[in-house]
PDB file of C-alpha atoms in Angstrom:
ATOM      1  CA  MET A   1     -37.392 140.655  -3.730  1.00 43.00           C
ATOM      2  CA  ILE A   2     -34.236 139.493  -5.453  1.00 48.00           C
ATOM      3  CA  ALA A   3     -33.079 136.269  -4.101  1.00 46.00           C
ATOM      4  CA  GLU A   4     -30.436 136.468  -1.417  1.00 45.00           C
ATOM      5  CA  THR A   5     -28.536 133.550  -2.770  1.00 45.00           C
ATOM      6  CA  GLN A   6     -27.272 135.716  -5.539  1.00 53.00           C
ATOM      7  CA  ARG A   7     -23.439 135.417  -5.678  1.00 76.00           C
ATOM      8  CA  GLU A   8     -20.977 138.344  -5.922  1.00 88.00           C
ATOM      9  CA  PHE A   9     -18.299 138.512  -8.644  1.00 93.00           C
ATOM     10  CA  VAL A  10     -14.735 139.778  -8.768  1.00 92.00           C
ATOM     11  CA  TYR A  11     -13.805 142.504 -11.034  1.00 93.00           C
ATOM     12  CA  ARG A  12     -10.479 144.125 -11.815  1.00 90.00           C
ATOM     13  CA  ILE A  13      -9.170 147.339 -13.398  1.00 92.00           C
ATOM     14  CA  ARG A  14      -6.199 147.965 -15.414  1.00 88.00           C
ATOM     15  CA  TRP A  15      -5.720 151.516 -14.480  1.00 87.00           C
ATOM     16  CA  ARG A  16      -4.799 153.482 -11.385  1.00 85.00           C
ATOM     17  CA  PRO A  17      -7.344 155.663  -9.784  1.00 88.00           C
ATOM     18  CA  GLN A  18      -6.580 159.105  -8.412  1.00 82.00           C
ATOM     19  CA  SER A  19      -9.153 158.877  -5.606  1.00 79.00           C
ATOM     20  CA  MET A  20      -8.271 159.921  -2.030  1.00 74.00           C
ATOM     21  CA  ARG A  21     -10.624 157.426  -0.371  1.00 81.00           C
ATOM     22  CA  PRO A  22      -9.024 154.286   0.696  1.00 78.00           C
ATOM     23  CA  GLY A  23     -10.048 151.170  -1.242  1.00 81.00           C
ATOM     24  CA  ALA A  24      -8.865 147.803  -2.853  1.00 79.00           C
ATOM     25  CA  HIS A  25      -7.235 149.259  -6.142  1.00 80.00           C
ATOM     26  CA  THR A  26      -3.686 150.418  -6.569  1.00 76.00           C
ATOM     27  CA  SER A  27      -3.630 154.058  -7.052  1.00 76.00           C
ATOM     28  CA  GLN A  28      -1.585 156.699  -8.521  1.00 66.00           C
ATOM     29  CA  ARG A  29      -0.889 158.485  -5.178  1.00 68.00           C
ATOM     30  CA  SER A  30       1.943 157.243  -2.720  1.00 64.00           C
ATOM     31  CA  GLY A  31       0.942 156.352   0.798  1.00 62.00           C
ATOM     32  CA  MET A  32       0.622 153.738   3.181  1.00 61.00           C
ATOM     33  CA  GLY A  33       0.044 150.772   0.742  1.00 58.00           C
ATOM     34  CA  GLN A  34       1.997 147.712   0.458  1.00 61.00           C
ATOM     35  CA  LEU A  35       2.966 148.024  -3.372  1.00 62.00           C
ATOM     36  CA  PHE A  36       6.536 149.142  -3.569  1.00 62.00           C
ATOM     37  CA  SER A  37       6.961 151.553  -6.452  1.00 63.00           C
ATOM     38  CA  GLY A  38      10.553 152.697  -5.641  1.00 68.00           C
ATOM     39  CA  TYR A  39      12.808 155.103  -3.740  1.00 70.00           C
ATOM     40  CA  ALA A  40      12.692 158.825  -3.082  1.00 71.00           C
ATOM     41  CA  SER A  41      14.942 161.137  -1.231  1.00 79.00           C
ATOM     42  CA  LEU A  42      14.029 161.692   2.533  1.00 70.00           C
ATOM     43  CA  LEU A  43      13.600 165.514   1.571  1.00 75.00           C
ATOM     44  CA  ASP A  44      10.832 164.616  -1.153  1.00 76.00           C
ATOM     45  CA  HIS A  45       9.227 161.998   1.319  1.00 71.00           C
ATOM     46  CA  PRO A  46      10.142 163.110   4.819  1.00 78.00           C
ATOM     47  CA  ASP A  47       8.806 159.793   6.474  1.00 77.00           C
ATOM     48  CA  PRO A  48      11.692 158.161   8.656  1.00 76.00           C
ATOM     49  CA  ARG A  49       9.557 155.149   9.188  1.00 77.00           C
ATOM     50  CA  ARG A  50      10.370 154.292   5.386  1.00 74.00           C
ATOM     51  CA  LEU A  51      14.187 154.960   5.610  1.00 74.00           C
ATOM     52  CA  ASP A  52      16.103 152.548   3.601  1.00 77.00           C
ATOM     53  CA  LEU A  53      19.545 152.297   4.825  1.00 78.00           C
ATOM     54  CA  ASN A  54      20.780 149.939   2.197  1.00 81.00           C
ATOM     55  CA  ALA A  55      19.754 152.300  -0.629  1.00 78.00           C
ATOM     56  CA  SER A  56      20.957 155.294   1.330  1.00 80.00           C
ATOM     57  CA  VAL A  57      24.723 153.901   1.798  1.00 80.00           C
ATOM     58  CA  ARG A  58      24.960 152.962  -1.738  1.00 85.00           C
ATOM     59  CA  ASP A  59      24.496 156.895  -2.861  1.00 82.00           C
ATOM     60  CA  PRO A  60      27.807 158.516  -3.453  1.00 85.00           C
ATOM     61  CA  TYR A  61      26.522 161.735  -2.557  1.00 81.00           C
ATOM     62  CA  GLY A  62      25.354 160.780   1.003  1.00 79.00           C
ATOM     63  CA  MET A  63      21.719 161.213   0.369  1.00 84.00           C
ATOM     64  CA  LEU A  64      19.105 159.583   2.624  1.00 85.00           C
ATOM     65  CA  TYR A  65      16.525 157.409   0.716  1.00 79.00           C
ATOM     66  CA  THR A  66      12.932 156.293   1.822  1.00 74.00           C
ATOM     67  CA  ARG A  67      10.727 153.476   0.438  1.00 73.00           C
ATOM     68  CA  VAL A  68       7.703 154.681  -1.607  1.00 70.00           C
ATOM     69  CA  PHE A  69       4.512 152.551  -1.721  1.00 68.00           C
ATOM     70  CA  ARG A  70       1.392 153.027  -3.671  1.00 70.00           C
ATOM     71  CA  GLN A  71      -1.606 153.813  -1.790  1.00 77.00           C
ATOM     72  CA  ARG A  72      -4.819 151.675  -2.646  1.00 79.00           C
ATOM     73  CA  ALA A  73      -7.953 153.586  -3.389  1.00 87.00           C
ATOM     74  CA  ALA A  74     -11.823 153.227  -4.068  1.00 92.00           C
ATOM     75  CA  ILE A  75     -13.513 153.813  -7.246  1.00 94.00           C
ATOM     76  CA  PRO A  76     -17.097 154.503  -8.635  1.00 96.00           C
ATOM     77  CA  VAL A  77     -18.766 151.557 -10.161  1.00 96.00           C
ATOM     78  CA  MET A  78     -21.424 152.727 -12.446  1.00 96.00           C
ATOM     79  CA  LEU A  79     -24.173 150.557 -13.980  1.00 95.00           C
ATOM     80  CA  LEU A  80     -25.938 151.831 -17.189  1.00 94.00           C
ATOM     81  CA  VAL A  81     -29.122 149.760 -18.089  1.00 92.00           C
ATOM     82  CA  ASP A  82     -30.944 150.130 -21.377  1.00 89.00           C
ATOM     83  CA  ARG A  83     -34.441 149.693 -20.830  1.00 85.00           C
ATOM     84  CA  SER A  84     -35.692 150.413 -24.280  1.00 82.00           C
ATOM     85  CA  ALA A  85     -38.724 148.209 -25.652  1.00 79.00           C
ATOM     86  CA  SER A  86     -36.642 145.463 -26.903  1.00 80.00           C
ATOM     87  CA  MET A  87     -35.420 144.633 -23.441  1.00 83.00           C
ATOM     88  CA  ARG A  88     -38.801 143.492 -22.577  1.00 79.00           C
ATOM     89  CA  PHE A  89     -38.122 140.355 -24.646  1.00 77.00           C
ATOM     90  CA  GLY A  90     -37.835 137.042 -22.930  1.00 74.00           C
ATOM     91  CA  ASP A  91     -35.930 136.946 -19.498  1.00 80.00           C
ATOM     92  CA  LYS A  92     -33.637 140.193 -20.226  1.00 85.00           C
ATOM     93  CA  ALA A  93     -35.654 142.291 -17.521  1.00 85.00           C
ATOM     94  CA  ALA A  94     -34.910 139.368 -14.842  1.00 87.00           C
ATOM     95  CA  PHE A  95     -31.239 139.380 -16.129  1.00 90.00           C
ATOM     96  CA  THR A  96     -30.947 143.103 -15.763  1.00 90.00           C
ATOM     97  CA  ALA A  97     -32.477 143.160 -11.966  1.00 89.00           C
ATOM     98  CA  ALA A  98     -30.063 140.070 -11.078  1.00 90.00           C
ATOM     99  CA  PHE A  99     -27.013 141.685 -12.597  1.00 93.00           C
ATOM    100  CA  ALA A 100     -27.703 145.049 -10.735  1.00 92.00           C
ATOM    101  CA  ASP A 101     -28.135 143.394  -7.433  1.00 91.00           C
ATOM    102  CA  ALA A 102     -24.829 141.548  -7.794  1.00 93.00           C
ATOM    103  CA  THR A 103     -23.009 144.406  -9.183  1.00 94.00           C
ATOM    104  CA  ALA A 104     -23.996 146.442  -6.075  1.00 93.00           C
ATOM    105  CA  ARG A 105     -23.104 143.774  -3.750  1.00 92.00           C
ATOM    106  CA  SER A 106     -19.726 143.187  -5.540  1.00 94.00           C
ATOM    107  CA  ALA A 107     -18.947 147.029  -5.502  1.00 94.00           C
ATOM    108  CA  ILE A 108     -19.728 147.629  -1.824  1.00 92.00           C
ATOM    109  CA  ALA A 109     -18.082 144.519  -0.687  1.00 91.00           C
ATOM    110  CA  THR A 110     -14.908 145.616  -2.377  1.00 93.00           C
ATOM    111  CA  GLY A 111     -15.268 149.018  -0.801  1.00 92.00           C
ATOM    112  CA  ASP A 112     -16.145 150.864  -4.240  1.00 95.00           C
ATOM    113  CA  ALA A 113     -19.062 153.300  -4.448  1.00 95.00           C
ATOM    114  CA  PHE A 114     -22.136 151.799  -6.497  1.00 95.00           C
ATOM    115  CA  GLY A 115     -24.141 154.067  -8.911  1.00 94.00           C
ATOM    116  CA  LEU A 116     -26.934 153.324 -11.524  1.00 93.00           C
ATOM    117  CA  LEU A 117     -28.391 155.039 -14.514  1.00 91.00           C
ATOM    118  CA  THR A 118     -31.019 153.979 -16.883  1.00 88.00           C
ATOM    119  CA  LEU A 119     -30.872 154.935 -20.644  1.00 85.00           C
ATOM    120  CA  ASP A 120     -34.451 156.243 -20.731  1.00 76.00           C
ATOM    121  CA  ASP A 121     -35.945 159.318 -22.029  1.00 65.00           C
ATOM    122  CA  GLY A 122     -36.495 162.209 -19.604  1.00 59.00           C
ATOM    123  CA  ALA A 123     -38.739 161.614 -16.546  1.00 59.00           C
ATOM    124  CA  ARG A 124     -38.565 157.763 -16.960  1.00 68.00           C
ATOM    125  CA  ALA A 125     -35.004 157.676 -16.147  1.00 76.00           C
ATOM    126  CA  LEU A 126     -33.522 156.125 -12.904  1.00 84.00           C
ATOM    127  CA  HIS A 127     -30.472 157.716 -11.518  1.00 87.00           C
ATOM    128  CA  LEU A 128     -28.485 156.662  -8.340  1.00 90.00           C
ATOM    129  CA  PRO A 129     -25.386 158.701  -7.722  1.00 92.00           C
ATOM    130  CA  PRO A 130     -22.636 156.617  -6.700  1.00 93.00           C
ATOM    131  CA  THR A 131     -23.018 155.643  -2.953  1.00 92.00           C
ATOM    132  CA  PHE A 132     -21.123 153.488  -0.470  1.00 90.00           C
ATOM    133  CA  LYS A 133     -24.388 152.266   1.241  1.00 85.00           C
ATOM    134  CA  ARG A 134     -25.951 149.064   0.212  1.00 75.00           C
ATOM    135  CA  GLY A 135     -29.497 150.201   1.360  1.00 79.00           C
ATOM    136  CA  ALA A 136     -29.562 153.254  -0.638  1.00 79.00           C
ATOM    137  CA  ALA A 137     -29.158 151.265  -4.015  1.00 80.00           C
ATOM    138  CA  GLN A 138     -31.853 148.479  -3.068  1.00 82.00           C
ATOM    139  CA  GLY A 139     -34.773 150.615  -3.813  1.00 80.00           C
ATOM    140  CA  VAL A 140     -33.554 151.595  -7.433  1.00 81.00           C
ATOM    141  CA  ILE A 141     -32.550 148.067  -8.124  1.00 79.00           C
ATOM    142  CA  GLU A 142     -36.177 146.846  -7.268  1.00 79.00           C
ATOM    143  CA  CYS A 143     -37.484 149.195  -9.785  1.00 78.00           C
ATOM    144  CA  LEU A 144     -35.944 147.189 -12.410  1.00 78.00           C
ATOM    145  CA  GLN A 145     -37.725 144.373 -11.418  1.00 71.00           C
ATOM    146  CA  GLU A 146     -40.716 146.127 -13.073  1.00 68.00           C
ATOM    147  CA  GLY A 147     -39.330 145.666 -16.477  1.00 60.00           C
ATOM    148  CA  PRO A 148     -38.291 148.042 -19.101  1.00 60.00           C
ATOM    149  CA  SER A 149     -40.138 151.315 -19.829  1.00 57.00           C
ATOM    150  CA  LEU A 150     -42.642 151.622 -22.800  1.00 53.00           C
ATOM    151  CA  GLY A 151     -40.317 153.933 -24.470  1.00 53.00           C
ATOM    152  CA  ARG A 152     -38.864 152.886 -27.758  1.00 52.00           C
ATOM    153  CA  ARG A 153     -35.781 155.302 -27.947  1.00 57.00           C
ATOM    154  CA  LEU A 154     -32.645 155.725 -25.934  1.00 62.00           C
ATOM    155  CA  GLY A 155     -32.158 159.106 -24.074  1.00 61.00           C
ATOM    156  CA  GLU A 156     -29.894 161.630 -25.209  1.00 64.00           C
ATOM    157  CA  PRO A 157     -26.502 160.036 -25.314  1.00 62.00           C
ATOM    158  CA  ARG A 158     -24.642 163.454 -24.789  1.00 63.00           C
ATOM    159  CA  ALA A 159     -26.443 163.739 -21.550  1.00 69.00           C
ATOM    160  CA  LEU A 160     -24.409 160.903 -20.243  1.00 76.00           C
ATOM    161  CA  ALA A 161     -21.319 162.859 -19.445  1.00 75.00           C
ATOM    162  CA  THR A 162     -23.110 165.138 -17.046  1.00 81.00           C
ATOM    163  CA  ARG A 163     -24.714 162.467 -15.062  1.00 85.00           C
ATOM    164  CA  LEU A 164     -21.665 160.249 -14.605  1.00 90.00           C
ATOM    165  CA  PRO A 165     -18.890 160.888 -11.924  1.00 91.00           C
ATOM    166  CA  ARG A 166     -16.181 163.253 -13.261  1.00 90.00           C
ATOM    167  CA  GLU A 167     -13.470 160.880 -11.854  1.00 92.00           C
ATOM    168  CA  ARG A 168     -12.884 157.809 -14.127  1.00 94.00           C
ATOM    169  CA  ALA A 169     -15.230 154.969 -13.197  1.00 95.00           C
ATOM    170  CA  LEU A 170     -15.714 151.368 -14.188  1.00 96.00           C
ATOM    171  CA  VAL A 171     -18.914 151.179 -16.207  1.00 96.00           C
ATOM    172  CA  PHE A 172     -21.074 148.208 -16.843  1.00 96.00           C
ATOM    173  CA  LEU A 173     -23.193 148.923 -19.795  1.00 95.00           C
ATOM    174  CA  VAL A 174     -26.114 146.411 -20.039  1.00 94.00           C
ATOM    175  CA  SER A 175     -28.246 146.122 -23.289  1.00 92.00           C
ATOM    176  CA  ASP A 176     -29.116 144.077 -26.108  1.00 90.00           C
ATOM    177  CA  PHE A 177     -27.535 146.681 -28.341  1.00 91.00           C
ATOM    178  CA  HIS A 178     -30.377 146.694 -30.941  1.00 88.00           C
ATOM    179  CA  TRP A 179     -29.327 150.351 -31.465  1.00 88.00           C
ATOM    180  CA  THR A 180     -28.645 152.183 -34.680  1.00 86.00           C
ATOM    181  CA  THR A 181     -25.122 152.952 -35.538  1.00 89.00           C
ATOM    182  CA  ARG A 182     -25.593 156.618 -34.458  1.00 88.00           C
ATOM    183  CA  GLU A 183     -27.062 155.714 -30.934  1.00 87.00           C
ATOM    184  CA  LEU A 184     -24.091 153.256 -30.416  1.00 90.00           C
ATOM    185  CA  ASP A 185     -21.449 155.680 -31.295  1.00 89.00           C
ATOM    186  CA  GLY A 186     -23.079 158.497 -29.252  1.00 88.00           C
ATOM    187  CA  VAL A 187     -23.142 156.293 -26.246  1.00 89.00           C
ATOM    188  CA  LEU A 188     -19.524 155.082 -26.610  1.00 90.00           C
ATOM    189  CA  ASP A 189     -18.528 158.825 -27.177  1.00 88.00           C
ATOM    190  CA  GLY A 190     -20.313 159.886 -23.956  1.00 88.00           C
ATOM    191  CA  LEU A 191     -18.333 157.116 -22.049  1.00 91.00           C
ATOM    192  CA  ALA A 192     -14.977 157.817 -23.498  1.00 89.00           C
ATOM    193  CA  ARG A 193     -13.328 158.968 -20.404  1.00 90.00           C
ATOM    194  CA  HIS A 194     -14.589 155.828 -18.399  1.00 94.00           C
ATOM    195  CA  ASP A 195     -13.520 152.096 -18.369  1.00 94.00           C
ATOM    196  CA  VAL A 196     -16.487 150.365 -20.129  1.00 94.00           C
ATOM    197  CA  VAL A 197     -17.485 146.853 -19.961  1.00 95.00           C
ATOM    198  CA  PRO A 198     -20.099 145.929 -22.407  1.00 95.00           C
ATOM    199  CA  VAL A 199     -22.541 143.355 -21.322  1.00 95.00           C
ATOM    200  CA  VAL A 200     -24.570 141.976 -24.409  1.00 94.00           C
ATOM    201  CA  VAL A 201     -27.943 140.426 -23.429  1.00 92.00           C
ATOM    202  CA  TRP A 202     -29.465 138.207 -26.126  1.00 87.00           C
ATOM    203  CA  HIS A 203     -31.995 135.522 -25.660  1.00 80.00           C
ATOM    204  CA  GLU A 204     -31.445 132.288 -27.899  1.00 75.00           C
ATOM    205  CA  ARG A 205     -35.022 132.664 -29.093  1.00 70.00           C
ATOM    206  CA  GLU A 206     -33.974 135.944 -31.195  1.00 71.00           C
ATOM    207  CA  TYR A 207     -31.480 133.986 -33.071  1.00 67.00           C
ATOM    208  CA  SER A 208     -30.905 130.130 -32.737  1.00 69.00           C
ATOM    209  CA  ALA A 209     -33.997 128.653 -31.296  1.00 65.00           C
ATOM    210  CA  LEU A 210     -35.935 128.992 -34.441  1.00 68.00           C
ATOM    211  CA  PRO A 211     -38.323 126.396 -36.245  1.00 69.00           C
ATOM    212  CA  ARG A 212     -37.161 124.801 -39.354  1.00 72.00           C
ATOM    213  CA  ARG A 213     -40.464 125.365 -41.129  1.00 76.00           C
ATOM    214  CA  GLY A 214     -43.762 127.067 -40.428  1.00 74.00           C
ATOM    215  CA  LEU A 215     -45.435 130.236 -40.189  1.00 74.00           C
ATOM    216  CA  MET A 216     -44.254 132.786 -37.604  1.00 70.00           C
ATOM    217  CA  SER A 217     -45.628 135.937 -36.470  1.00 68.00           C
ATOM    218  CA  LEU A 218     -42.750 138.394 -35.528  1.00 66.00           C
ATOM    219  CA  GLN A 219     -42.887 141.691 -33.904  1.00 62.00           C
ATOM    220  CA  ASP A 220     -40.067 144.431 -33.610  1.00 64.00           C
ATOM    221  CA  PRO A 221     -40.386 145.504 -29.966  1.00 61.00           C
ATOM    222  CA  GLU A 222     -38.788 148.907 -31.019  1.00 61.00           C
ATOM    223  CA  THR A 223     -41.203 149.749 -33.668  1.00 62.00           C
ATOM    224  CA  GLY A 224     -44.028 147.705 -32.720  1.00 61.00           C
ATOM    225  CA  ARG A 225     -44.483 146.482 -36.326  1.00 72.00           C
ATOM    226  CA  ARG A 226     -45.698 142.926 -36.973  1.00 74.00           C
ATOM    227  CA  ARG A 227     -44.761 140.657 -39.834  1.00 76.00           C
ATOM    228  CA  THR A 228     -45.800 137.048 -40.735  1.00 77.00           C
ATOM    229  CA  LEU A 229     -42.997 134.887 -42.248  1.00 72.00           C
ATOM    230  CA  TYR A 230     -42.831 131.351 -43.598  1.00 77.00           C
ATOM    231  CA  MET A 231     -39.901 130.018 -41.874  1.00 75.00           C
ATOM    232  CA  ARG A 232     -37.739 127.799 -43.705  1.00 79.00           C
ATOM    233  CA  PRO A 233     -33.936 126.389 -43.289  1.00 81.00           C
ATOM    234  CA  ARG A 234     -32.619 129.087 -45.462  1.00 84.00           C
ATOM    235  CA  LEU A 235     -34.398 131.991 -43.772  1.00 82.00           C
ATOM    236  CA  ALA A 236     -33.293 130.481 -40.381  1.00 80.00           C
ATOM    237  CA  GLU A 237     -29.703 130.391 -41.507  1.00 84.00           C
ATOM    238  CA  ARG A 238     -29.821 134.131 -42.679  1.00 84.00           C
ATOM    239  CA  LEU A 239     -31.246 135.069 -39.377  1.00 82.00           C
ATOM    240  CA  ARG A 240     -28.370 133.160 -37.545  1.00 85.00           C
ATOM    241  CA  ARG A 241     -25.848 134.739 -39.801  1.00 89.00           C
ATOM    242  CA  ALA A 242     -27.170 138.178 -39.253  1.00 88.00           C
ATOM    243  CA  TYR A 243     -26.749 137.801 -35.603  1.00 87.00           C
ATOM    244  CA  ALA A 244     -23.268 136.488 -35.969  1.00 90.00           C
ATOM    245  CA  GLU A 245     -22.176 139.540 -38.199  1.00 93.00           C
ATOM    246  CA  ARG A 246     -23.823 141.751 -35.456  1.00 92.00           C
ATOM    247  CA  ARG A 247     -21.889 140.003 -32.760  1.00 92.00           C
ATOM    248  CA  ALA A 248     -18.609 140.705 -34.791  1.00 95.00           C
ATOM    249  CA  TYR A 249     -19.520 144.339 -35.453  1.00 94.00           C
ATOM    250  CA  LEU A 250     -20.203 144.963 -31.604  1.00 95.00           C
ATOM    251  CA  ALA A 251     -16.979 143.197 -30.699  1.00 94.00           C
ATOM    252  CA  ARG A 252     -14.849 145.457 -33.137  1.00 93.00           C
ATOM    253  CA  GLN A 253     -16.675 148.646 -31.855  1.00 92.00           C
ATOM    254  CA  PHE A 254     -16.117 147.812 -28.054  1.00 93.00           C
ATOM    255  CA  MET A 255     -12.588 146.819 -28.696  1.00 90.00           C
ATOM    256  CA  ARG A 256     -11.858 150.125 -29.736  1.00 85.00           C
ATOM    257  CA  GLN A 257     -12.801 151.275 -26.305  1.00 79.00           C
ATOM    258  CA  GLY A 258     -10.324 148.780 -24.871  1.00 82.00           C
ATOM    259  CA  ARG A 259     -12.712 146.291 -23.547  1.00 83.00           C
ATOM    260  CA  ARG A 260     -13.877 142.997 -24.872  1.00 89.00           C
ATOM    261  CA  PRO A 261     -17.598 142.612 -24.592  1.00 93.00           C
ATOM    262  CA  LEU A 262     -19.279 140.003 -22.491  1.00 93.00           C
ATOM    263  CA  PHE A 263     -21.973 138.104 -24.394  1.00 91.00           C
ATOM    264  CA  ALA A 264     -24.004 136.787 -21.406  1.00 84.00           C
ATOM    265  CA  GLY A 265     -27.032 135.154 -22.603  1.00 76.00           C
ATOM    266  CA  ALA A 266     -30.334 135.850 -20.702  1.00 71.00           C
ATOM    267  CA  ARG A 267     -29.599 133.894 -17.494  1.00 82.00           C
ATOM    268  CA  PHE A 268     -27.221 135.756 -15.103  1.00 88.00           C
ATOM    269  CA  ASP A 269     -24.266 133.640 -13.625  1.00 88.00           C
ATOM    270  CA  ALA A 270     -21.923 135.555 -11.313  1.00 90.00           C
ATOM    271  CA  SER A 271     -19.083 133.177 -11.939  1.00 90.00           C
ATOM    272  CA  VAL A 272     -19.235 134.224 -15.691  1.00 89.00           C
ATOM    273  CA  LEU A 273     -18.439 137.853 -14.762  1.00 89.00           C
ATOM    274  CA  THR A 274     -15.422 136.564 -12.630  1.00 90.00           C
ATOM    275  CA  ASP A 275     -14.125 134.468 -15.430  1.00 90.00           C
ATOM    276  CA  HIS A 276     -14.383 137.266 -18.113  1.00 88.00           C
ATOM    277  CA  PHE A 277     -12.258 139.827 -15.928  1.00 88.00           C
ATOM    278  CA  LEU A 278      -9.681 136.881 -15.104  1.00 84.00           C
ATOM    279  CA  ARG A 279      -9.383 136.344 -19.103  1.00 83.00           C
ATOM    280  CA  THR A 280      -9.291 140.022 -20.081  1.00 76.00           C
ATOM    281  CA  ALA A 281      -7.283 141.676 -17.120  1.00 63.00           C
TER     282      ALA A 281
END
C-alpha cells in the first residue's frame, strides 16, 4: 500500500471550463458563483435577486440591470504515465506510484474527476476514465507499484485523442522523455486541446553521479544493448552536457504547448508541485 502520509498538492488552471458540474474553478458560464463579471439587462438574466438599483438608475433609457457572476465548475484531471522500459531505472516506478496517489487525492479533494492512462502498447495499457470516486482509482494506482511493463515502445500516440475526455482537461504527463522526436511530437499533437503539465522524472545516476575514472557497464533500457566504457572526466562532462542540452530541448518543446515542464527528480515531494503551479500560474 502507498503510505497514507503522502500529502496533497494545490494546482491551478489558467482557462475557464464549460462544465455544468459545480466545482472549484471559475467557468465560462454565469450562475450562482461569487466572481462578479459584469451587468446584464433583467430581460437577458431574469433574476430579480441580482437586481442592481444603482446600475439601473444610471441608465438613461430606464433599463433594469442585474449583476452577473461566474459559476465555479469541476474539470477532469488526467494522469498519463509512461511505462516504457527506461522507467524501470532507479526509483522512477516508486515516484510514479506516489505521484499518482497524490494526484488522485488532490483532484478528488478539489472536487474534480481523476483519470489515468498508461502509454503502453495494446493490452498492457491501464485505463481509468475520469471518476469522482477515490476508491475507484486506488486499484489502478496500486498496479503502478508493480513497475513499468517490459515493453520498449510507447503506444500509438494518435490513440490518445480517443481515450481522453472530450472536454478540456488538466493532463499530467509523467515520463523520463527518453523518446524519439517523432514520439514526442506525436504525443504532444494528441494532447493539443488539453492543458498539459509535463513532469520529467530523471535519476541523478543517469547524468551527474558518475565516477571520475574506471570501467562502467552501461545498458540502454529501451533496446537492451550493453556497452562497456572507460569513464574519464572528459566523457563524464560530455554526458552531463548531453543531458543539459536535452533538458533545454524539452523545455522549448513544452513551452510551445503553453506549460513550463517540471523537472522533478526521482523522489516525490508534493510541495514541489504546489510551488510549480504558484510560479507558473
